[in-house]
Short mmCIF file of C-alpha atoms in Angstrom, two decimals:
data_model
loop_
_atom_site.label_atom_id
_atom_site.label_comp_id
_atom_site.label_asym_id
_atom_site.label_seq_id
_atom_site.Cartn_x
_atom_site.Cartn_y
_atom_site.Cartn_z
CA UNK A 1 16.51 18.05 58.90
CA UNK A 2 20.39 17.07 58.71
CA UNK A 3 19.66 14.56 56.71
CA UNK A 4 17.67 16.93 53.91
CA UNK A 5 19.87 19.25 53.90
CA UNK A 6 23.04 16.76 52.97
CA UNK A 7 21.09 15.14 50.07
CA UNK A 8 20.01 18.63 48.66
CA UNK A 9 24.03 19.41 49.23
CA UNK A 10 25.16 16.02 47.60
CA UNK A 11 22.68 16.33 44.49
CA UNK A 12 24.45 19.76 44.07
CA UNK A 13 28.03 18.49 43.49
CA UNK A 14 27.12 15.42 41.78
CA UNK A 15 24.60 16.74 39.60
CA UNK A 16 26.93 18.19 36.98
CA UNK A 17 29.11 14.93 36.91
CA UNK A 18 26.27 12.86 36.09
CA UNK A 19 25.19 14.92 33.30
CA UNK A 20 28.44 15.43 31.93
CA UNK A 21 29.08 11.09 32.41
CA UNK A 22 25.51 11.02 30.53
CA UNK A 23 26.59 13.39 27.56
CA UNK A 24 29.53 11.87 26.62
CA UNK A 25 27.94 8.13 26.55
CA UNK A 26 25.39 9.95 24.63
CA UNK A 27 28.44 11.58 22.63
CA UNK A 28 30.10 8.03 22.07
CA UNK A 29 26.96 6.03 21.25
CA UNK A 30 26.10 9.31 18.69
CA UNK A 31 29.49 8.65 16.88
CA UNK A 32 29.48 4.93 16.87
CA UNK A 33 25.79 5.25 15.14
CA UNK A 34 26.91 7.35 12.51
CA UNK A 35 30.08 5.32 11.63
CA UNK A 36 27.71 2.24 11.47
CA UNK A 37 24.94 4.15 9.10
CA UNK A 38 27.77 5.41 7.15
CA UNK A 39 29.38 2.10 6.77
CA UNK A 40 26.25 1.05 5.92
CA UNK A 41 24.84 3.21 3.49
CA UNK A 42 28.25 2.16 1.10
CA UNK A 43 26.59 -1.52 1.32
CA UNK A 44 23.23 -0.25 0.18
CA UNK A 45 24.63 2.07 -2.24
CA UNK A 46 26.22 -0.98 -3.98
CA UNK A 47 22.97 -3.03 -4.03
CA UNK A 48 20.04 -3.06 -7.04
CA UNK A 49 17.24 -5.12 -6.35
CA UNK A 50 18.17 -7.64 -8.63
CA UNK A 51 20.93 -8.28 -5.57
CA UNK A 52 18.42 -9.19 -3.63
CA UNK A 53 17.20 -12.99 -5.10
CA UNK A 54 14.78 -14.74 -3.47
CA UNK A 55 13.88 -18.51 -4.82
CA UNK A 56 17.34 -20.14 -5.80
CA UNK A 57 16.44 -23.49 -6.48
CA UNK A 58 16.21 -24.87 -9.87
CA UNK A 59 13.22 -25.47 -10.85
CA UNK A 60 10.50 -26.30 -14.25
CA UNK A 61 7.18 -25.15 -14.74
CA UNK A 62 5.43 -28.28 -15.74
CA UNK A 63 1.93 -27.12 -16.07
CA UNK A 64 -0.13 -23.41 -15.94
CA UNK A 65 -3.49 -23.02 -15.83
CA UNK A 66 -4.97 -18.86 -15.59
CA UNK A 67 -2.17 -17.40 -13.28
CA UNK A 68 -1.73 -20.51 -11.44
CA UNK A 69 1.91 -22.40 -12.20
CA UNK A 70 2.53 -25.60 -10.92
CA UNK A 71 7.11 -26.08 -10.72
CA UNK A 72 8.27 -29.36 -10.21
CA UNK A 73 12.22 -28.43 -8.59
CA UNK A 74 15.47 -30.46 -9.80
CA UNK A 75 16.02 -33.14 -8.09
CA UNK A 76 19.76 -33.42 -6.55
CA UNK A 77 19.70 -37.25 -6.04
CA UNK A 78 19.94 -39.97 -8.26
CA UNK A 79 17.08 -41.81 -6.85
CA UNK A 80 14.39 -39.43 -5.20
CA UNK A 81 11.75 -41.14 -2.91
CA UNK A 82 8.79 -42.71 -5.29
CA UNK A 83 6.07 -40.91 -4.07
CA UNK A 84 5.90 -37.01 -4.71
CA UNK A 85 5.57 -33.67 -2.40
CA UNK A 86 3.20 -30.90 -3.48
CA UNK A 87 3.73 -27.75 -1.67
CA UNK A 88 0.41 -26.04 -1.03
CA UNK A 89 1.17 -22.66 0.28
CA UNK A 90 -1.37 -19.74 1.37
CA UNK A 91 -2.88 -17.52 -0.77
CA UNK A 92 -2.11 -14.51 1.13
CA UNK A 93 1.97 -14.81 0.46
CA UNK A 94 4.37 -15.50 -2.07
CA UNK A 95 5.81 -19.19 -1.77
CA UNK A 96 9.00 -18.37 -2.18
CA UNK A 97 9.24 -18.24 1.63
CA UNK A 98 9.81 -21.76 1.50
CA UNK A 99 13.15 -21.00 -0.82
CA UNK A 100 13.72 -18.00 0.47
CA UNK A 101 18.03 -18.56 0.15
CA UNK A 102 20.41 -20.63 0.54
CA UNK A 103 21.00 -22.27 3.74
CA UNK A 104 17.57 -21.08 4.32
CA UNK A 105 15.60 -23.45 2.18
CA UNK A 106 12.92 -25.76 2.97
CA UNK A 107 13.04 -26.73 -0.50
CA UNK A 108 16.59 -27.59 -0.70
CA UNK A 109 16.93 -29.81 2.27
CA UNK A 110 13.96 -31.71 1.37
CA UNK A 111 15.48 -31.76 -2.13
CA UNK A 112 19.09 -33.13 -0.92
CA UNK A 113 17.28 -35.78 1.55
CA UNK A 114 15.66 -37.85 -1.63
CA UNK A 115 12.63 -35.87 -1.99
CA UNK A 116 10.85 -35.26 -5.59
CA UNK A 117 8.95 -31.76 -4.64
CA UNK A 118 6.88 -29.76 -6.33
CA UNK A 119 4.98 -26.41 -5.77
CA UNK A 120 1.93 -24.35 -6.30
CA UNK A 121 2.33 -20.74 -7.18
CA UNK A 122 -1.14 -19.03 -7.17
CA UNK A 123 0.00 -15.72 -8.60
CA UNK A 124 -1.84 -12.79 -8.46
CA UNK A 125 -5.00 -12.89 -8.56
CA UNK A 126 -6.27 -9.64 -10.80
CA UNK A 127 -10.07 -8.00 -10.63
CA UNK A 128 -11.29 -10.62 -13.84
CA UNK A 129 -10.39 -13.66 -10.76
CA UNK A 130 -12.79 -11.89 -8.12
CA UNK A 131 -15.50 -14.66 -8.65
CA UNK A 132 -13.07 -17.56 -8.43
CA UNK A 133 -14.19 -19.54 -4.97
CA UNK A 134 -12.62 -22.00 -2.85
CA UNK A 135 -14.30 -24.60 -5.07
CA UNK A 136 -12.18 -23.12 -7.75
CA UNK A 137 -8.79 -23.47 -6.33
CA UNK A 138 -9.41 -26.72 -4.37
CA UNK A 139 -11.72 -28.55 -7.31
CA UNK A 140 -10.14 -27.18 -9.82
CA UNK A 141 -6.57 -26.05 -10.00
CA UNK A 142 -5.34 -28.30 -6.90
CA UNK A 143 -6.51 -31.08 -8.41
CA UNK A 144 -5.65 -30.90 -12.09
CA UNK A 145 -2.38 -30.29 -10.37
CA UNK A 146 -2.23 -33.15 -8.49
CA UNK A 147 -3.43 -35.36 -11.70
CA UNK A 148 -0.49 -33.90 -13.90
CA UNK A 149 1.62 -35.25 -11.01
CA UNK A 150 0.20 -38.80 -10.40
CA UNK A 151 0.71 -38.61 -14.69
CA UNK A 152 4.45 -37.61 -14.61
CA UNK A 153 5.08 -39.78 -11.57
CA UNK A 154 3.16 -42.92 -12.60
CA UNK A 155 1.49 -42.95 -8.78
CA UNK A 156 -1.70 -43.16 -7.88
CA UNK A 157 -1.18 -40.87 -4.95
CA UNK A 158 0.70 -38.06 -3.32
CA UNK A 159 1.60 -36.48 -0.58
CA UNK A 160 0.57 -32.90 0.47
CA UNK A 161 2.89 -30.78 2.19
CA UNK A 162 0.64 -27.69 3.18
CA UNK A 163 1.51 -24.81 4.51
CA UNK A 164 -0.32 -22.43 6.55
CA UNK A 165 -3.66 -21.53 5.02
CA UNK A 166 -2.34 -24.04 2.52
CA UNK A 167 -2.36 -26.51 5.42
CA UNK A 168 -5.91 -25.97 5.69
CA UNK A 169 -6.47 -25.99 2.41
CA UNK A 170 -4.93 -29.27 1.95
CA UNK A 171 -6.82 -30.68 4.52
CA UNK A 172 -10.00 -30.01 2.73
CA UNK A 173 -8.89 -31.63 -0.30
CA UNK A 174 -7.55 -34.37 1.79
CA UNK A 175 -11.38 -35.05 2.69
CA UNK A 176 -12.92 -34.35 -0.57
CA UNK A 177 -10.14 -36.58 -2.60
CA UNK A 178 -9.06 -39.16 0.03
CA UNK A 179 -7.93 -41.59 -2.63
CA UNK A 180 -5.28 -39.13 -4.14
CA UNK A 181 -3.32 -38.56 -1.33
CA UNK A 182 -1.00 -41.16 0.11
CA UNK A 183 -0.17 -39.12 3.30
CA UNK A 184 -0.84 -35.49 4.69
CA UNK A 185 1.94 -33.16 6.22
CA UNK A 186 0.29 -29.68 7.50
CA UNK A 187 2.95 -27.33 9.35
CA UNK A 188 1.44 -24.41 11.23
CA UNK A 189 -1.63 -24.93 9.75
CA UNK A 190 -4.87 -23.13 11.55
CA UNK A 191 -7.49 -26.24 12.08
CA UNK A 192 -9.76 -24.71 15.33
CA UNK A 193 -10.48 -20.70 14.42
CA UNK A 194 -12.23 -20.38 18.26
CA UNK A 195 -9.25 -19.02 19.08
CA UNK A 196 -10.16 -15.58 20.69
CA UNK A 197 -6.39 -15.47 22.41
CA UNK A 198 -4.52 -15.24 19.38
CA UNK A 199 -5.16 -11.18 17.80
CA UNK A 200 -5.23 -12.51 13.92
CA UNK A 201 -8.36 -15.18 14.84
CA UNK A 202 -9.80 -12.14 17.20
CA UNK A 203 -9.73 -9.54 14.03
CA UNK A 204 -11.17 -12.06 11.58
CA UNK A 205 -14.35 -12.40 13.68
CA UNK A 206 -14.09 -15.99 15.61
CA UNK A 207 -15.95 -14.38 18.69
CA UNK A 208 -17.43 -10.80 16.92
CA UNK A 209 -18.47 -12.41 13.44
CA UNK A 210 -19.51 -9.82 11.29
CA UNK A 211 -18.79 -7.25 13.65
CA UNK A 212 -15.39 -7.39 13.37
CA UNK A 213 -15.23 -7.52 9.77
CA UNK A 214 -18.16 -7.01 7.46
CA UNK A 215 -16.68 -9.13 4.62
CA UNK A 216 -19.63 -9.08 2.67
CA UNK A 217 -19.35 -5.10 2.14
CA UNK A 218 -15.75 -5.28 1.80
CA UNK A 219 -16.11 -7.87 -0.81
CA UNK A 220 -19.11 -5.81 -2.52
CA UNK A 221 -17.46 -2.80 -2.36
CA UNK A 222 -13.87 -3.55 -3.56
CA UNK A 223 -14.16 -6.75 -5.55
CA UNK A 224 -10.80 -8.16 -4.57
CA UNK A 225 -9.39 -7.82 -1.02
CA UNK A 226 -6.09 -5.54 -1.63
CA UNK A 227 -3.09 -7.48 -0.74
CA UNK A 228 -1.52 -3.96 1.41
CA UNK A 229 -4.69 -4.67 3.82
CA UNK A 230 -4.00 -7.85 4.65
CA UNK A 231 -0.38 -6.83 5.40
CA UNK A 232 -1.06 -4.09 7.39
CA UNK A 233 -3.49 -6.23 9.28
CA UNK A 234 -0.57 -8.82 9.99
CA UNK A 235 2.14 -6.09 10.92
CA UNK A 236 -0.65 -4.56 13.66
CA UNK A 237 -0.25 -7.54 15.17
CA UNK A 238 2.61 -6.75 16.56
CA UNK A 239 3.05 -2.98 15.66
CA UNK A 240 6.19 -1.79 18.08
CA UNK A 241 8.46 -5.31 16.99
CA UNK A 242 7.12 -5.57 13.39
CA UNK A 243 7.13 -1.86 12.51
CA UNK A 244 9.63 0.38 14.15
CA UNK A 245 12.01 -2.15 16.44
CA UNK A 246 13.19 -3.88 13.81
CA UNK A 247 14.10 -0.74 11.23
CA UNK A 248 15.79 0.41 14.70
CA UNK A 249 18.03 -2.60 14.45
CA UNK A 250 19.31 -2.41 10.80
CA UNK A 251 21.84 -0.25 11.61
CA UNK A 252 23.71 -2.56 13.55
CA UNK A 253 23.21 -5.13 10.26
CA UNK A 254 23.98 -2.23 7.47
CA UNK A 255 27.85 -2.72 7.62
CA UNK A 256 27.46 -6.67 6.71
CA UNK A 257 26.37 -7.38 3.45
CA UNK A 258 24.97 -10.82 4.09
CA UNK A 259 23.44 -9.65 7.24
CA UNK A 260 21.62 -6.73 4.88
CA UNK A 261 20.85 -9.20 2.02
CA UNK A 262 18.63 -11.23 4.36
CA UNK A 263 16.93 -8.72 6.56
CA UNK A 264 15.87 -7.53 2.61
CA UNK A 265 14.59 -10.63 1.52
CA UNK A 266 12.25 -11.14 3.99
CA UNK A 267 11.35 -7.41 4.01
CA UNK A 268 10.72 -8.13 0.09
CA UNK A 269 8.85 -11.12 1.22
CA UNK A 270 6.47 -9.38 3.95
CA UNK A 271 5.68 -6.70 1.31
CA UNK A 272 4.91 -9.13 -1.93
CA UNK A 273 1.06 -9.47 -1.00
CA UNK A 274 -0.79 -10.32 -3.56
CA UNK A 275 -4.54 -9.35 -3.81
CA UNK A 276 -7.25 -11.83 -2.58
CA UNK A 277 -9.60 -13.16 -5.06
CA UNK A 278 -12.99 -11.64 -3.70
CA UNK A 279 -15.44 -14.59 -3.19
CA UNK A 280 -12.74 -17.40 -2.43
CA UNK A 281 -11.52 -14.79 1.08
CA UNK A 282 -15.45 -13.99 1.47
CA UNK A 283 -16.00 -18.02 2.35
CA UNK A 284 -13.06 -18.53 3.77
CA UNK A 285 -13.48 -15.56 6.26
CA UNK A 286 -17.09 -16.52 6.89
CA UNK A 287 -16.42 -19.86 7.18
CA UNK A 288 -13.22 -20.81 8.78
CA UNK A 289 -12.71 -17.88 10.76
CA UNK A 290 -16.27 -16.70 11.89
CA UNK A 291 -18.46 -19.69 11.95
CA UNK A 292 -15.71 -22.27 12.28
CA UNK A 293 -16.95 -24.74 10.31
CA UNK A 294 -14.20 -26.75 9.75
CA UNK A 295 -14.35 -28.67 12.56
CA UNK A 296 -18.13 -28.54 13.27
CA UNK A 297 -17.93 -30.55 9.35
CA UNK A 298 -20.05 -27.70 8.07
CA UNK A 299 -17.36 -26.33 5.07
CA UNK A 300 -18.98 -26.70 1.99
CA UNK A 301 -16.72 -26.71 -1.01
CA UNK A 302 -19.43 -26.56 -4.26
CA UNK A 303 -21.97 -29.34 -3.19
CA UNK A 304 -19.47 -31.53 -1.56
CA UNK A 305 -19.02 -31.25 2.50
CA UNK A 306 -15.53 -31.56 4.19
CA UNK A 307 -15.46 -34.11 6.89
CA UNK A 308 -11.96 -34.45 8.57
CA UNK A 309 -13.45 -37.84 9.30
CA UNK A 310 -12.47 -38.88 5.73
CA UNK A 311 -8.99 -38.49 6.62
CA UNK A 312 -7.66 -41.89 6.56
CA UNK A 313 -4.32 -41.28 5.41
CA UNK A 314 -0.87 -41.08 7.85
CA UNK A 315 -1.07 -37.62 8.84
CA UNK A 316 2.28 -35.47 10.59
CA UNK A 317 0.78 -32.47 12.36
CA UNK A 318 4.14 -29.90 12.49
CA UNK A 319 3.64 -26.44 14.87
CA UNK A 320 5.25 -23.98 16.12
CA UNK A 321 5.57 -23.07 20.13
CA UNK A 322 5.88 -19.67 20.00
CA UNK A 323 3.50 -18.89 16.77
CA UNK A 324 1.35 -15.74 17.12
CA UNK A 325 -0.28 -16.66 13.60
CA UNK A 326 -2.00 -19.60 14.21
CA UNK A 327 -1.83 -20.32 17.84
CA UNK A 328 -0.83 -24.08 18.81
CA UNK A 329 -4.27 -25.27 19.93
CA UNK A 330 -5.38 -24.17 16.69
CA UNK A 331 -3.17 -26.52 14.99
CA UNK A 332 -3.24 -29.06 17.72
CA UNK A 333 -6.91 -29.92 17.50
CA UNK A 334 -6.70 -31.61 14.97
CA UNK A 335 -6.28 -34.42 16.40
CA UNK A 336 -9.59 -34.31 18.08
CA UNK A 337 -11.32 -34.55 14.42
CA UNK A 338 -9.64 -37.38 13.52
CA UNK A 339 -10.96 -41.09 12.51
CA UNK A 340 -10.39 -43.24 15.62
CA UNK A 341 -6.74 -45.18 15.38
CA UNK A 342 -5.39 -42.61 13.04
CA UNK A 343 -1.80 -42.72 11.75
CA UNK A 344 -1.40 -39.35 13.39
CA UNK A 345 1.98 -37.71 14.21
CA UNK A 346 2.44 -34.05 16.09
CA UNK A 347 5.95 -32.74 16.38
CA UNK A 348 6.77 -28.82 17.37
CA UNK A 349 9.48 -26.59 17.37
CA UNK A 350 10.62 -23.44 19.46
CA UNK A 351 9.78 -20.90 17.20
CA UNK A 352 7.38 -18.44 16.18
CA UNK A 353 5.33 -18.63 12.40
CA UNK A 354 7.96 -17.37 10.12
CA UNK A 355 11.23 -19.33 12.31
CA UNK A 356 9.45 -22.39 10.95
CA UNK A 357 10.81 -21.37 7.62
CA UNK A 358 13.89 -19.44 8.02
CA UNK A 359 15.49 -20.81 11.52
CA UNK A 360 18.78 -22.57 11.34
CA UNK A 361 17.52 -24.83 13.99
CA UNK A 362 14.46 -25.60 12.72
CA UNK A 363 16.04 -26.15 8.72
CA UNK A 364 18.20 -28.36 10.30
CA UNK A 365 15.91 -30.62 12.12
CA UNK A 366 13.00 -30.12 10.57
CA UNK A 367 13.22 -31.73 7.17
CA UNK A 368 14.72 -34.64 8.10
CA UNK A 369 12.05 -35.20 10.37
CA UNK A 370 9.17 -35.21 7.39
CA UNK A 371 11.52 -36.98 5.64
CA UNK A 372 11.84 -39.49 7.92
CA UNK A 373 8.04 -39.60 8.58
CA UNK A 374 7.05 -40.11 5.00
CA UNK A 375 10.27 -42.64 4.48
CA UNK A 376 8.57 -45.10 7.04
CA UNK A 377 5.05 -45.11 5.12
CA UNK A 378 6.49 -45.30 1.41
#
């Protein structure tokens, strides 16, 4: 009973401090909010969105076909490696992640470590592409690509860097084209879509099917797939970190310009989503993600079947640890498709999807480890 009635007693006289100790942290933490927002707020006053450049690596357009524009970037050495790089990046984004700035730029370190690169830029697809399939982009403007290279280059072959869906992508027309690539780099690049662990693989049907998504009325319906679904679909993912703690964190960043700058460009990034052509995210939705038939060898691109079998050529497997994209089994069983004996390399790094393109760590050890790779087999 003593003992009640001296915490009741205690809680009376220290109450009132406590609440007074909490309202002026509250006070202090108010005030040093609003001189950061203010501070801020002069940065972004001072900023168009021309400020906010995205892509600063030289580069050519050396051949356009529809909306599609193949750039072949300046090289910075005198003597670049002989055999070229094609960037194959997903549909779903903008390329430009892989030059997103500098000292951010996949591009440029390749570039600087004797690398002659060039990239696909799908564009955006409008409703006169809806009927363009996968046969489309891999038969046809992939590989008139890769022919205008082999032409400028004098080579026979080239390597694929593909990214992503691109990975996958180039993976296909690794099979169907064998003799046109010289060797294969995929980084983060979903091969197994069984994945029910991982939320985007869940959502596009790998254990529901149809039941998760109904592509076939979405497709019927709409004609393209809008480009604001598919981003909303990736930001669910992770709703509290991708869509509120982050905005909760820019005022810390406001008062630094270069700090602003690149929390923009990748907001610009995340938001440039261009719309799906209908049929070519109809097949790929049915077949990659809810029938996964890229490793059963079941893909059927026109009347010609991918078999990762045919995949002869050195191969370098890059992934990411910490990637809630494409989960690392996903990426990693590839190796189980493979002909026996393959050249087959697998290298990751501690990072989630998008630190594979903008971590300092990673742009510093990352390219010259594919440069190194594809040194040894030129």
């Amino acid at each position: 009973m003593f003992l009640l009635f001296f915490i009741v007693h205690w809680l009376k006289i220290m109450l009132p401090f406590f609440a007074q100790m909490g309202l002026e942290e509250n006070l202090h933490e108010t005030l040093d909010f609003t001189e950061k927002f203010l501070s801020g707020l002069e940065n972004l006053q001072g900023l168009e969105e021309d400020d906010i450049q995205v892509g600063f690596t030289p580069k050519e357009a050396v051949y356009q076909e529809d909306k599609v524009v193949l750039y072949r970037f300046q090289p910075v050495v005198e003597n670049p490696l002989p055999i070229p790089v094609l960037i194959v990046y997903a549909l779903v984004n903008r390329p430009y992640m892989v030059d997103l700035q500098e000292g951010r730029s996949l591009v440029a370190n390749l570039l600087k470590l004797g690398l002659d690169v060039y990239l696909i830029d799908w564009g955006y697809p409008s409703r006169g592409d809806r009927w363009l399939t996968l046969e489309d982009h891999l038969c046809g403007y992939l590989n008139n690509c890769v022919d205008v290279i082999c032409q400028r280059s004098h080579q026979e072959k080239i390597t694929l860097l593909g990214v992503c869906q691109g990975g996958t992508f180039s993976l296909c027309y690794a099979s169907l084209f064998p003799e046109k690539v010289k060797s294969l780099v995929v980084m983060v690049a979903p091969v197994d879509f069984e994945q029910p662990g991982t939320l985007l693989n869940a959502r596009g049907g790998c254990t529901l099917g149809a039941e998760a998504v109904d592509i076939d009325l979405m497709v019927d319906a709409m004609g393209n797939i809008p480009g604001d679904y598919l981003n909303l679909e990736f930001l669910m993912l992770k709703p509290l970190q991708l869509g509120y703690q982050k905005y909760l964190d820019v005022p810390d960043i406001m008062g630094d310009e270069a700090k602003l700058l690149n929390f923009l460009r990748m907001e610009k990034w995340i938001f440039d989503s261009p719309d799906q052509a209908g049929e070519t995210y109809r097949q790929f939705l049915k077949d990659f993600y809810q029938q996964n038939k890229l490793v059963k060898g079941e893909v059927m691109i026109g009347d010609r079947r991918v078999d990762l079998h045919h995949l002869t050529m050195p191969i370098l497997n890059l992934y990411a640890e910490k990637d809630h994209l494409v989960a690392p089994a996903s990426s990693l069983a590839l190796g189980d498709y493979l002909p026996e004996n393959s050249d087959y390399t697998v290298q990751s790094f501690p990072v989630g999807h998008i630190g594979m393109y903008v971590s300092g760590k990673v742009q510093r050890d990352l390219p010259p480890a594919i440069v190194h790779w594809l040194s040894e087999r030129q």
